[in-house]
Amino acid sequence: DSGVTQTPKHLITATGQRVTLRCSPRSGDLSVYWYQQSLDQGLQFLIHYYNGEERAKGNILERFSAQQFPDLHSELNLSSLELGDSALYFCASSVGSGSRQETQYFGPGTRLLVL
Amino acid sequence: QQQVKQSPQSLIVQKGGISIINCAYENTAFDYFPWYQQFPGKGPALLIAIRPDVSEKKEGRFTISFNKSAKQFSLHIMDSQPGDSATYFCAAGPGSQGNLIFGKGTKLSVKP
């Protein structure tokens, strides 16, 4: 158990809908990273938050957004969902800001299926 | 420049054999090279990591070999066991956005 929690574990929804994925980092970790994992693309970095502020954006679609709250939990919002958004979504946390080498601890993921 | 290329895509090894997975990177600014292990239905878990100031790091049956001049690093699993069957990801970082850059993964199957 990494200490990172994600809810829900599974999510089934329809095209055009909006969903929210939740992540609680390990105790003491200030950074939260979101990744999308699909069969053909591997682990793709989406976005990074550090202590409530957005630090970096990766391959995140404009339909997707995220935020990190004062208690450091983070939410990833996916809207106008398309079939191709079906994937595993992982969050990871680390102690610092990510500017130096540090271990990222991954949560168990949320499996999203868009029908 | 931000890519990490991993091979092979899949690997079948007999129990007791050596599993070898290779990765190559381009960005010489990377200074952290972790390997993650992922079992079906689970998130990736850190297995072992290396920094570029050493050429090898060993933890139990798992060894990372690092070749800075060739910009390559590899994972060796000695005495491979069926319980090692999982997908292995190499990564490098930090990237320009502070993130880890992951290889596409190697699915390892260890046959009893």
JSON list of C-alpha atoms in Angstrom, two decimals:
[
{"chain": "A", "resi": 1, "resn": "ASP", "atom": "CA", "xyz": [0.00, 0.00, 0.00]},
{"chain": "A", "resi": 2, "resn": "SER", "atom": "CA", "xyz": [1.55, 3.28, -1.19]},
{"chain": "A", "resi": 3, "resn": "GLY", "atom": "CA", "xyz": [-0.52, 5.49, 1.11]},
{"chain": "A", "resi": 4, "resn": "VAL", "atom": "CA", "xyz": [-2.08, 7.28, -1.86]},
{"chain": "A", "resi": 5, "resn": "THR", "atom": "CA", "xyz": [-5.83, 6.81, -2.13]},
{"chain": "A", "resi": 6, "resn": "GLN", "atom": "CA", "xyz": [-8.03, 7.27, -5.16]},
{"chain": "A", "resi": 7, "resn": "THR", "atom": "CA", "xyz": [-11.79, 7.16, -5.54]},
{"chain": "A", "resi": 8, "resn": "PRO", "atom": "CA", "xyz": [-13.77, 5.80, -7.18]},
{"chain": "A", "resi": 9, "resn": "LYS", "atom": "CA", "xyz": [-12.05, 2.59, -8.20]},
{"chain": "A", "resi": 10, "resn": "HIS", "atom": "CA", "xyz": [-14.28, 2.13, -11.24]},
{"chain": "A", "resi": 11, "resn": "LEU", "atom": "CA", "xyz": [-16.44, 4.59, -13.16]},
{"chain": "A", "resi": 12, "resn": "ILE", "atom": "CA", "xyz": [-18.77, 3.88, -16.05]},
{"chain": "A", "resi": 13, "resn": "THR", "atom": "CA", "xyz": [-20.38, 6.79, -17.81]},
{"chain": "A", "resi": 14, "resn": "ALA", "atom": "CA", "xyz": [-21.68, 7.92, -21.19]},
{"chain": "A", "resi": 15, "resn": "THR", "atom": "CA", "xyz": [-20.20, 10.13, -23.86]},
{"chain": "A", "resi": 16, "resn": "GLY", "atom": "CA", "xyz": [-20.73, 13.80, -23.23]},
{"chain": "A", "resi": 17, "resn": "GLN", "atom": "CA", "xyz": [-20.86, 13.42, -19.48]},
{"chain": "A", "resi": 18, "resn": "ARG", "atom": "CA", "xyz": [-18.61, 14.91, -16.81]},
{"chain": "A", "resi": 19, "resn": "VAL", "atom": "CA", "xyz": [-16.86, 13.03, -14.01]},
{"chain": "A", "resi": 20, "resn": "THR", "atom": "CA", "xyz": [-14.62, 13.88, -11.08]},
{"chain": "A", "resi": 21, "resn": "LEU", "atom": "CA", "xyz": [-11.79, 11.70, -9.87]},
{"chain": "A", "resi": 22, "resn": "ARG", "atom": "CA", "xyz": [-10.40, 12.19, -6.40]},
{"chain": "A", "resi": 23, "resn": "CYS", "atom": "CA", "xyz": [-6.92, 11.65, -5.00]},
{"chain": "A", "resi": 24, "resn": "SER", "atom": "CA", "xyz": [-5.53, 11.92, -1.48]},
{"chain": "A", "resi": 25, "resn": "PRO", "atom": "CA", "xyz": [-1.74, 12.03, -1.33]},
{"chain": "A", "resi": 26, "resn": "ARG", "atom": "CA", "xyz": [0.46, 10.33, 1.24]},
{"chain": "A", "resi": 27, "resn": "SER", "atom": "CA", "xyz": [0.62, 12.10, 4.55]},
{"chain": "A", "resi": 28, "resn": "GLY", "atom": "CA", "xyz": [3.23, 14.84, 4.31]},
{"chain": "A", "resi": 29, "resn": "ASP", "atom": "CA", "xyz": [3.44, 14.85, 0.51]},
{"chain": "A", "resi": 30, "resn": "LEU", "atom": "CA", "xyz": [2.84, 18.24, -1.08]},
{"chain": "A", "resi": 31, "resn": "SER", "atom": "CA", "xyz": [2.90, 17.27, -4.76]},
{"chain": "A", "resi": 32, "resn": "VAL", "atom": "CA", "xyz": [0.20, 15.49, -6.68]},
{"chain": "A", "resi": 33, "resn": "TYR", "atom": "CA", "xyz": [0.67, 14.27, -10.24]},
{"chain": "A", "resi": 34, "resn": "TRP", "atom": "CA", "xyz": [-2.04, 12.93, -12.53]},
{"chain": "A", "resi": 35, "resn": "TYR", "atom": "CA", "xyz": [-1.31, 10.34, -15.22]},
{"chain": "A", "resi": 36, "resn": "GLN", "atom": "CA", "xyz": [-3.44, 8.65, -17.83]},
{"chain": "A", "resi": 37, "resn": "GLN", "atom": "CA", "xyz": [-2.65, 5.05, -18.73]},
{"chain": "A", "resi": 38, "resn": "SER", "atom": "CA", "xyz": [-4.02, 3.54, -21.91]},
{"chain": "A", "resi": 39, "resn": "LEU", "atom": "CA", "xyz": [-2.96, 0.37, -23.66]},
{"chain": "A", "resi": 40, "resn": "ASP", "atom": "CA", "xyz": [-1.27, 2.06, -26.59]},
{"chain": "A", "resi": 41, "resn": "GLN", "atom": "CA", "xyz": [0.11, 5.17, -24.91]},
{"chain": "A", "resi": 42, "resn": "GLY", "atom": "CA", "xyz": [1.56, 3.91, -21.67]},
{"chain": "A", "resi": 43, "resn": "LEU", "atom": "CA", "xyz": [1.69, 6.33, -18.74]},
{"chain": "A", "resi": 44, "resn": "GLN", "atom": "CA", "xyz": [1.09, 9.87, -19.93]},
{"chain": "A", "resi": 45, "resn": "PHE", "atom": "CA", "xyz": [1.68, 12.79, -17.61]},
{"chain": "A", "resi": 46, "resn": "LEU", "atom": "CA", "xyz": [-1.32, 15.11, -17.36]},
{"chain": "A", "resi": 47, "resn": "ILE", "atom": "CA", "xyz": [-0.73, 17.72, -14.69]},
{"chain": "A", "resi": 48, "resn": "HIS", "atom": "CA", "xyz": [1.24, 18.46, -11.52]},
{"chain": "A", "resi": 49, "resn": "TYR", "atom": "CA", "xyz": [0.15, 20.41, -8.45]},
{"chain": "A", "resi": 50, "resn": "TYR", "atom": "CA", "xyz": [2.40, 21.45, -5.62]},
{"chain": "A", "resi": 51, "resn": "ASN", "atom": "CA", "xyz": [0.97, 22.78, -2.37]},
{"chain": "A", "resi": 52, "resn": "GLY", "atom": "CA", "xyz": [-2.20, 23.96, -4.05]},
{"chain": "A", "resi": 53, "resn": "GLU", "atom": "CA", "xyz": [-0.63, 25.55, -7.09]},
{"chain": "A", "resi": 54, "resn": "GLU", "atom": "CA", "xyz": [-0.38, 24.23, -10.62]},
{"chain": "A", "resi": 55, "resn": "ARG", "atom": "CA", "xyz": [3.27, 23.52, -11.44]},
{"chain": "A", "resi": 56, "resn": "ALA", "atom": "CA", "xyz": [3.19, 21.94, -14.84]},
{"chain": "A", "resi": 57, "resn": "LYS", "atom": "CA", "xyz": [0.90, 20.70, -17.56]},
{"chain": "A", "resi": 58, "resn": "GLY", "atom": "CA", "xyz": [1.58, 17.75, -19.77]},
{"chain": "A", "resi": 59, "resn": "ASN", "atom": "CA", "xyz": [-0.62, 16.17, -22.39]},
{"chain": "A", "resi": 60, "resn": "ILE", "atom": "CA", "xyz": [-3.84, 17.31, -20.78]},
{"chain": "A", "resi": 61, "resn": "LEU", "atom": "CA", "xyz": [-6.84, 18.07, -22.96]},
{"chain": "A", "resi": 62, "resn": "GLU", "atom": "CA", "xyz": [-8.70, 21.35, -22.56]},
{"chain": "A", "resi": 63, "resn": "ARG", "atom": "CA", "xyz": [-11.76, 19.32, -21.55]},
{"chain": "A", "resi": 64, "resn": "PHE", "atom": "CA", "xyz": [-9.82, 18.15, -18.50]},
{"chain": "A", "resi": 65, "resn": "SER", "atom": "CA", "xyz": [-8.98, 20.25, -15.46]},
{"chain": "A", "resi": 66, "resn": "ALA", "atom": "CA", "xyz": [-7.66, 19.67, -12.00]},
{"chain": "A", "resi": 67, "resn": "GLN", "atom": "CA", "xyz": [-7.20, 21.39, -8.70]},
{"chain": "A", "resi": 68, "resn": "GLN", "atom": "CA", "xyz": [-5.51, 20.77, -5.37]},
{"chain": "A", "resi": 69, "resn": "PHE", "atom": "CA", "xyz": [-7.32, 21.84, -2.25]},
{"chain": "A", "resi": 70, "resn": "PRO", "atom": "CA", "xyz": [-5.94, 23.31, 1.02]},
{"chain": "A", "resi": 71, "resn": "ASP", "atom": "CA", "xyz": [-6.00, 19.85, 2.61]},
{"chain": "A", "resi": 72, "resn": "LEU", "atom": "CA", "xyz": [-3.82, 18.75, -0.35]},
{"chain": "A", "resi": 73, "resn": "HIS", "atom": "CA", "xyz": [-6.28, 16.32, -1.87]},
{"chain": "A", "resi": 74, "resn": "SER", "atom": "CA", "xyz": [-6.71, 16.74, -5.59]},
{"chain": "A", "resi": 75, "resn": "GLU", "atom": "CA", "xyz": [-9.54, 16.31, -8.06]},
{"chain": "A", "resi": 76, "resn": "LEU", "atom": "CA", "xyz": [-9.32, 15.67, -11.78]},
{"chain": "A", "resi": 77, "resn": "ASN", "atom": "CA", "xyz": [-12.38, 16.81, -13.71]},
{"chain": "A", "resi": 78, "resn": "LEU", "atom": "CA", "xyz": [-13.09, 15.26, -17.09]},
{"chain": "A", "resi": 79, "resn": "SER", "atom": "CA", "xyz": [-15.87, 16.79, -19.17]},
{"chain": "A", "resi": 80, "resn": "SER", "atom": "CA", "xyz": [-17.53, 16.24, -22.54]},
{"chain": "A", "resi": 81, "resn": "LEU", "atom": "CA", "xyz": [-16.27, 12.69, -22.31]},
{"chain": "A", "resi": 82, "resn": "GLU", "atom": "CA", "xyz": [-15.43, 10.76, -25.45]},
{"chain": "A", "resi": 83, "resn": "LEU", "atom": "CA", "xyz": [-14.95, 7.06, -26.01]},
{"chain": "A", "resi": 84, "resn": "GLY", "atom": "CA", "xyz": [-11.22, 7.62, -26.29]},
{"chain": "A", "resi": 85, "resn": "ASP", "atom": "CA", "xyz": [-11.07, 8.94, -22.74]},
{"chain": "A", "resi": 86, "resn": "SER", "atom": "CA", "xyz": [-11.58, 5.42, -21.44]},
{"chain": "A", "resi": 87, "resn": "ALA", "atom": "CA", "xyz": [-8.40, 4.62, -19.55]},
{"chain": "A", "resi": 88, "resn": "LEU", "atom": "CA", "xyz": [-6.84, 4.15, -16.15]},
{"chain": "A", "resi": 89, "resn": "TYR", "atom": "CA", "xyz": [-6.19, 7.40, -14.34]},
{"chain": "A", "resi": 90, "resn": "PHE", "atom": "CA", "xyz": [-3.50, 7.41, -11.69]},
{"chain": "A", "resi": 91, "resn": "CYS", "atom": "CA", "xyz": [-2.43, 10.00, -9.27]},
{"chain": "A", "resi": 92, "resn": "ALA", "atom": "CA", "xyz": [0.96, 9.98, -7.64]},
{"chain": "A", "resi": 93, "resn": "SER", "atom": "CA", "xyz": [2.37, 12.02, -4.81]},
{"chain": "A", "resi": 94, "resn": "SER", "atom": "CA", "xyz": [5.81, 13.10, -3.71]},
{"chain": "A", "resi": 95, "resn": "VAL", "atom": "CA", "xyz": [7.26, 15.05, -0.84]},
{"chain": "A", "resi": 96, "resn": "GLY", "atom": "CA", "xyz": [8.68, 18.05, -2.66]},
{"chain": "A", "resi": 97, "resn": "SER", "atom": "CA", "xyz": [8.05, 20.18, -5.68]},
{"chain": "A", "resi": 98, "resn": "GLY", "atom": "CA", "xyz": [9.46, 17.74, -8.20]},
{"chain": "A", "resi": 99, "resn": "SER", "atom": "CA", "xyz": [12.33, 19.96, -9.24]},
{"chain": "A", "resi": 100, "resn": "ARG", "atom": "CA", "xyz": [14.79, 17.43, -7.85]},
{"chain": "A", "resi": 101, "resn": "GLN", "atom": "CA", "xyz": [14.83, 13.68, -8.05]},
{"chain": "A", "resi": 102, "resn": "GLU", "atom": "CA", "xyz": [12.29, 12.20, -5.73]},
{"chain": "A", "resi": 103, "resn": "THR", "atom": "CA", "xyz": [10.15, 9.14, -5.55]},
{"chain": "A", "resi": 104, "resn": "GLN", "atom": "CA", "xyz": [6.60, 9.34, -6.80]},
{"chain": "A", "resi": 105, "resn": "TYR", "atom": "CA", "xyz": [4.14, 7.04, -5.03]},
{"chain": "A", "resi": 106, "resn": "PHE", "atom": "CA", "xyz": [1.20, 5.91, -7.11]},
{"chain": "A", "resi": 107, "resn": "GLY", "atom": "CA", "xyz": [-2.35, 5.31, -6.05]},
{"chain": "A", "resi": 108, "resn": "PRO", "atom": "CA", "xyz": [-4.38, 2.27, -7.15]},
{"chain": "A", "resi": 109, "resn": "GLY", "atom": "CA", "xyz": [-6.00, 4.17, -10.01]},
{"chain": "A", "resi": 110, "resn": "THR", "atom": "CA", "xyz": [-9.50, 4.87, -11.27]},
{"chain": "A", "resi": 111, "resn": "ARG", "atom": "CA", "xyz": [-10.66, 2.82, -14.24]},
{"chain": "A", "resi": 112, "resn": "LEU", "atom": "CA", "xyz": [-12.89, 4.99, -16.43]},
{"chain": "A", "resi": 113, "resn": "LEU", "atom": "CA", "xyz": [-15.09, 3.44, -19.08]},
{"chain": "A", "resi": 114, "resn": "VAL", "atom": "CA", "xyz": [-16.97, 5.76, -21.41]},
{"chain": "A", "resi": 115, "resn": "LEU", "atom": "CA", "xyz": [-19.81, 4.07, -23.31]},
{"chain": "B", "resi": 1, "resn": "GLN", "atom": "CA", "xyz": [14.50, 14.82, -26.19]},
{"chain": "B", "resi": 2, "resn": "GLN", "atom": "CA", "xyz": [11.94, 13.94, -23.56]},
{"chain": "B", "resi": 3, "resn": "GLN", "atom": "CA", "xyz": [11.41, 10.35, -24.71]},
{"chain": "B", "resi": 4, "resn": "VAL", "atom": "CA", "xyz": [12.38, 7.18, -22.94]},
{"chain": "B", "resi": 5, "resn": "LYS", "atom": "CA", "xyz": [12.49, 4.13, -25.20]},
{"chain": "B", "resi": 6, "resn": "GLN", "atom": "CA", "xyz": [11.94, 0.74, -23.58]},
{"chain": "B", "resi": 7, "resn": "SER", "atom": "CA", "xyz": [12.43, -2.74, -24.96]},
{"chain": "B", "resi": 8, "resn": "PRO", "atom": "CA", "xyz": [11.30, -5.42, -25.31]},
{"chain": "B", "resi": 9, "resn": "GLN", "atom": "CA", "xyz": [7.56, -4.88, -25.25]},
{"chain": "B", "resi": 10, "resn": "SER", "atom": "CA", "xyz": [7.04, -8.36, -23.82]},
{"chain": "B", "resi": 11, "resn": "LEU", "atom": "CA", "xyz": [9.31, -10.99, -22.36]},
{"chain": "B", "resi": 12, "resn": "ILE", "atom": "CA", "xyz": [8.87, -14.63, -21.45]},
{"chain": "B", "resi": 13, "resn": "VAL", "atom": "CA", "xyz": [11.42, -16.18, -19.13]},
{"chain": "B", "resi": 14, "resn": "GLN", "atom": "CA", "xyz": [11.65, -19.56, -17.47]},
{"chain": "B", "resi": 15, "resn": "LYS", "atom": "CA", "xyz": [11.66, -19.75, -13.69]},
{"chain": "B", "resi": 16, "resn": "GLY", "atom": "CA", "xyz": [15.18, -19.27, -12.41]},
{"chain": "B", "resi": 17, "resn": "GLY", "atom": "CA", "xyz": [16.29, -17.41, -15.51]},
{"chain": "B", "resi": 18, "resn": "ILE", "atom": "CA", "xyz": [17.50, -13.83, -15.92]},
{"chain": "B", "resi": 19, "resn": "SER", "atom": "CA", "xyz": [15.09, -11.17, -17.18]},
{"chain": "B", "resi": 20, "resn": "ILE", "atom": "CA", "xyz": [16.65, -8.16, -18.85]},
{"chain": "B", "resi": 21, "resn": "ILE", "atom": "CA", "xyz": [14.77, -5.01, -19.82]},
{"chain": "B", "resi": 22, "resn": "ASN", "atom": "CA", "xyz": [16.47, -2.10, -21.55]},
{"chain": "B", "resi": 23, "resn": "CYS", "atom": "CA", "xyz": [15.79, 1.60, -21.71]},
{"chain": "B", "resi": 24, "resn": "ALA", "atom": "CA", "xyz": [17.37, 4.48, -23.58]},
{"chain": "B", "resi": 25, "resn": "TYR", "atom": "CA", "xyz": [16.99, 8.20, -23.06]},
{"chain": "B", "resi": 26, "resn": "GLU", "atom": "CA", "xyz": [18.05, 11.34, -24.89]},
{"chain": "B", "resi": 27, "resn": "ASN", "atom": "CA", "xyz": [18.02, 14.17, -22.39]},
{"chain": "B", "resi": 28, "resn": "THR", "atom": "CA", "xyz": [21.38, 14.36, -20.59]},
{"chain": "B", "resi": 29, "resn": "ALA", "atom": "CA", "xyz": [19.78, 16.57, -17.94]},
{"chain": "B", "resi": 30, "resn": "PHE", "atom": "CA", "xyz": [17.89, 13.60, -16.49]},
{"chain": "B", "resi": 31, "resn": "ASP", "atom": "CA", "xyz": [19.34, 12.68, -13.12]},
{"chain": "B", "resi": 32, "resn": "TYR", "atom": "CA", "xyz": [16.93, 10.13, -11.73]},
{"chain": "B", "resi": 33, "resn": "PHE", "atom": "CA", "xyz": [16.11, 6.76, -13.25]},
{"chain": "B", "resi": 34, "resn": "PRO", "atom": "CA", "xyz": [13.51, 4.67, -11.42]},
{"chain": "B", "resi": 35, "resn": "TRP", "atom": "CA", "xyz": [11.95, 1.36, -12.35]},
{"chain": "B", "resi": 36, "resn": "TYR", "atom": "CA", "xyz": [8.34, 0.71, -11.48]},
{"chain": "B", "resi": 37, "resn": "GLN", "atom": "CA", "xyz": [6.56, -2.64, -11.22]},
{"chain": "B", "resi": 38, "resn": "GLN", "atom": "CA", "xyz": [2.85, -2.87, -11.95]},
{"chain": "B", "resi": 39, "resn": "PHE", "atom": "CA", "xyz": [0.59, -5.83, -11.30]},
{"chain": "B", "resi": 40, "resn": "PRO", "atom": "CA", "xyz": [-2.80, -6.06, -13.04]},
{"chain": "B", "resi": 41, "resn": "GLY", "atom": "CA", "xyz": [-5.37, -3.82, -11.40]},
{"chain": "B", "resi": 42, "resn": "LYS", "atom": "CA", "xyz": [-2.76, -2.04, -9.28]},
{"chain": "B", "resi": 43, "resn": "GLY", "atom": "CA", "xyz": [-0.85, 1.19, -9.52]},
{"chain": "B", "resi": 44, "resn": "PRO", "atom": "CA", "xyz": [2.84, 1.25, -10.43]},
{"chain": "B", "resi": 45, "resn": "ALA", "atom": "CA", "xyz": [5.11, 0.71, -7.42]},
{"chain": "B", "resi": 46, "resn": "LEU", "atom": "CA", "xyz": [8.71, 1.84, -7.18]},
{"chain": "B", "resi": 47, "resn": "LEU", "atom": "CA", "xyz": [11.05, -1.13, -7.49]},
{"chain": "B", "resi": 48, "resn": "ILE", "atom": "CA", "xyz": [14.51, 0.38, -7.59]},
{"chain": "B", "resi": 49, "resn": "ALA", "atom": "CA", "xyz": [16.08, 3.64, -8.72]},
{"chain": "B", "resi": 50, "resn": "ILE", "atom": "CA", "xyz": [19.52, 4.90, -9.68]},
{"chain": "B", "resi": 51, "resn": "ARG", "atom": "CA", "xyz": [21.29, 8.21, -10.08]},
{"chain": "B", "resi": 52, "resn": "PRO", "atom": "CA", "xyz": [23.82, 8.82, -12.86]},
{"chain": "B", "resi": 53, "resn": "ASP", "atom": "CA", "xyz": [26.82, 9.00, -10.51]},
{"chain": "B", "resi": 54, "resn": "VAL", "atom": "CA", "xyz": [26.84, 5.20, -10.11]},
{"chain": "B", "resi": 55, "resn": "SER", "atom": "CA", "xyz": [27.00, 2.52, -12.78]},
{"chain": "B", "resi": 56, "resn": "GLU", "atom": "CA", "xyz": [25.14, -0.20, -10.92]},
{"chain": "B", "resi": 57, "resn": "LYS", "atom": "CA", "xyz": [22.71, -0.61, -8.06]},
{"chain": "B", "resi": 58, "resn": "LYS", "atom": "CA", "xyz": [21.57, -3.90, -6.63]},
{"chain": "B", "resi": 59, "resn": "GLU", "atom": "CA", "xyz": [18.66, -4.65, -4.33]},
{"chain": "B", "resi": 60, "resn": "GLY", "atom": "CA", "xyz": [18.10, -8.33, -3.75]},
{"chain": "B", "resi": 61, "resn": "ARG", "atom": "CA", "xyz": [17.45, -10.02, -7.08]},
{"chain": "B", "resi": 62, "resn": "PHE", "atom": "CA", "xyz": [17.00, -6.69, -8.89]},
{"chain": "B", "resi": 63, "resn": "THR", "atom": "CA", "xyz": [19.92, -4.80, -10.43]},
{"chain": "B", "resi": 64, "resn": "ILE", "atom": "CA", "xyz": [20.01, -1.60, -12.44]},
{"chain": "B", "resi": 65, "resn": "SER", "atom": "CA", "xyz": [22.94, -1.15, -14.79]},
{"chain": "B", "resi": 66, "resn": "PHE", "atom": "CA", "xyz": [23.54, 2.40, -15.97]},
{"chain": "B", "resi": 67, "resn": "ASN", "atom": "CA", "xyz": [25.68, 3.52, -18.91]},
{"chain": "B", "resi": 68, "resn": "LYS", "atom": "CA", "xyz": [25.86, 7.29, -18.89]},
{"chain": "B", "resi": 69, "resn": "SER", "atom": "CA", "xyz": [27.89, 7.65, -22.09]},
{"chain": "B", "resi": 70, "resn": "ALA", "atom": "CA", "xyz": [25.47, 5.47, -24.03]},
{"chain": "B", "resi": 71, "resn": "LYS", "atom": "CA", "xyz": [22.46, 7.03, -22.31]},
{"chain": "B", "resi": 72, "resn": "GLN", "atom": "CA", "xyz": [21.10, 3.60, -21.52]},
{"chain": "B", "resi": 73, "resn": "PHE", "atom": "CA", "xyz": [20.02, 1.77, -18.43]},
{"chain": "B", "resi": 74, "resn": "SER", "atom": "CA", "xyz": [18.68, -1.69, -17.84]},
{"chain": "B", "resi": 75, "resn": "LEU", "atom": "CA", "xyz": [16.93, -3.79, -15.24]},
{"chain": "B", "resi": 76, "resn": "HIS", "atom": "CA", "xyz": [18.17, -7.30, -14.54]},
{"chain": "B", "resi": 77, "resn": "ILE", "atom": "CA", "xyz": [16.01, -9.69, -12.55]},
{"chain": "B", "resi": 78, "resn": "MET", "atom": "CA", "xyz": [18.06, -12.64, -11.37]},
{"chain": "B", "resi": 79, "resn": "ASP", "atom": "CA", "xyz": [16.50, -16.00, -10.52]},
{"chain": "B", "resi": 80, "resn": "SER", "atom": "CA", "xyz": [13.19, -14.83, -11.99]},
{"chain": "B", "resi": 81, "resn": "GLN", "atom": "CA", "xyz": [10.10, -16.17, -10.23]},
{"chain": "B", "resi": 82, "resn": "PRO", "atom": "CA", "xyz": [6.47, -16.52, -11.36]},
{"chain": "B", "resi": 83, "resn": "GLY", "atom": "CA", "xyz": [5.60, -13.85, -8.78]},
{"chain": "B", "resi": 84, "resn": "ASP", "atom": "CA", "xyz": [7.75, -11.42, -10.79]},
{"chain": "B", "resi": 85, "resn": "SER", "atom": "CA", "xyz": [5.25, -11.63, -13.64]},
{"chain": "B", "resi": 86, "resn": "ALA", "atom": "CA", "xyz": [4.11, -8.04, -14.06]},
{"chain": "B", "resi": 87, "resn": "THR", "atom": "CA", "xyz": [4.59, -5.00, -16.28]},
{"chain": "B", "resi": 88, "resn": "TYR", "atom": "CA", "xyz": [7.80, -3.09, -15.71]},
{"chain": "B", "resi": 89, "resn": "PHE", "atom": "CA", "xyz": [8.22, 0.58, -16.55]},
{"chain": "B", "resi": 90, "resn": "CYS", "atom": "CA", "xyz": [11.46, 2.48, -16.70]},
{"chain": "B", "resi": 91, "resn": "ALA", "atom": "CA", "xyz": [11.34, 6.21, -16.20]},
{"chain": "B", "resi": 92, "resn": "ALA", "atom": "CA", "xyz": [13.62, 9.21, -16.22]},
{"chain": "B", "resi": 93, "resn": "GLY", "atom": "CA", "xyz": [13.35, 12.64, -14.74]},
{"chain": "B", "resi": 94, "resn": "PRO", "atom": "CA", "xyz": [12.78, 15.22, -13.84]},
{"chain": "B", "resi": 95, "resn": "GLY", "atom": "CA", "xyz": [11.40, 16.29, -17.19]},
{"chain": "B", "resi": 96, "resn": "SER", "atom": "CA", "xyz": [11.04, 19.90, -18.21]},
{"chain": "B", "resi": 97, "resn": "GLN", "atom": "CA", "xyz": [7.78, 19.99, -16.26]},
{"chain": "B", "resi": 98, "resn": "GLY", "atom": "CA", "xyz": [9.10, 18.24, -13.16]},
{"chain": "B", "resi": 99, "resn": "ASN", "atom": "CA", "xyz": [7.41, 15.02, -14.14]},
{"chain": "B", "resi": 100, "resn": "LEU", "atom": "CA", "xyz": [8.74, 11.55, -14.76]},
{"chain": "B", "resi": 101, "resn": "ILE", "atom": "CA", "xyz": [8.98, 10.40, -18.38]},
{"chain": "B", "resi": 102, "resn": "PHE", "atom": "CA", "xyz": [7.93, 6.77, -18.62]},
{"chain": "B", "resi": 103, "resn": "GLY", "atom": "CA", "xyz": [8.84, 4.10, -21.10]},
{"chain": "B", "resi": 104, "resn": "LYS", "atom": "CA", "xyz": [5.94, 2.20, -22.66]},
{"chain": "B", "resi": 105, "resn": "GLY", "atom": "CA", "xyz": [6.40, -0.81, -20.41]},
{"chain": "B", "resi": 106, "resn": "THR", "atom": "CA", "xyz": [7.51, -4.44, -20.67]},
{"chain": "B", "resi": 107, "resn": "LYS", "atom": "CA", "xyz": [5.14, -7.22, -19.84]},
{"chain": "B", "resi": 108, "resn": "LEU", "atom": "CA", "xyz": [7.16, -9.97, -18.15]},
{"chain": "B", "resi": 109, "resn": "SER", "atom": "CA", "xyz": [5.84, -13.49, -17.86]},
{"chain": "B", "resi": 110, "resn": "VAL", "atom": "CA", "xyz": [7.85, -15.99, -15.85]},
{"chain": "B", "resi": 111, "resn": "LYS", "atom": "CA", "xyz": [6.92, -19.58, -16.65]},
{"chain": "B", "resi": 112, "resn": "PRO", "atom": "CA", "xyz": [7.13, -22.19, -13.87]}
]
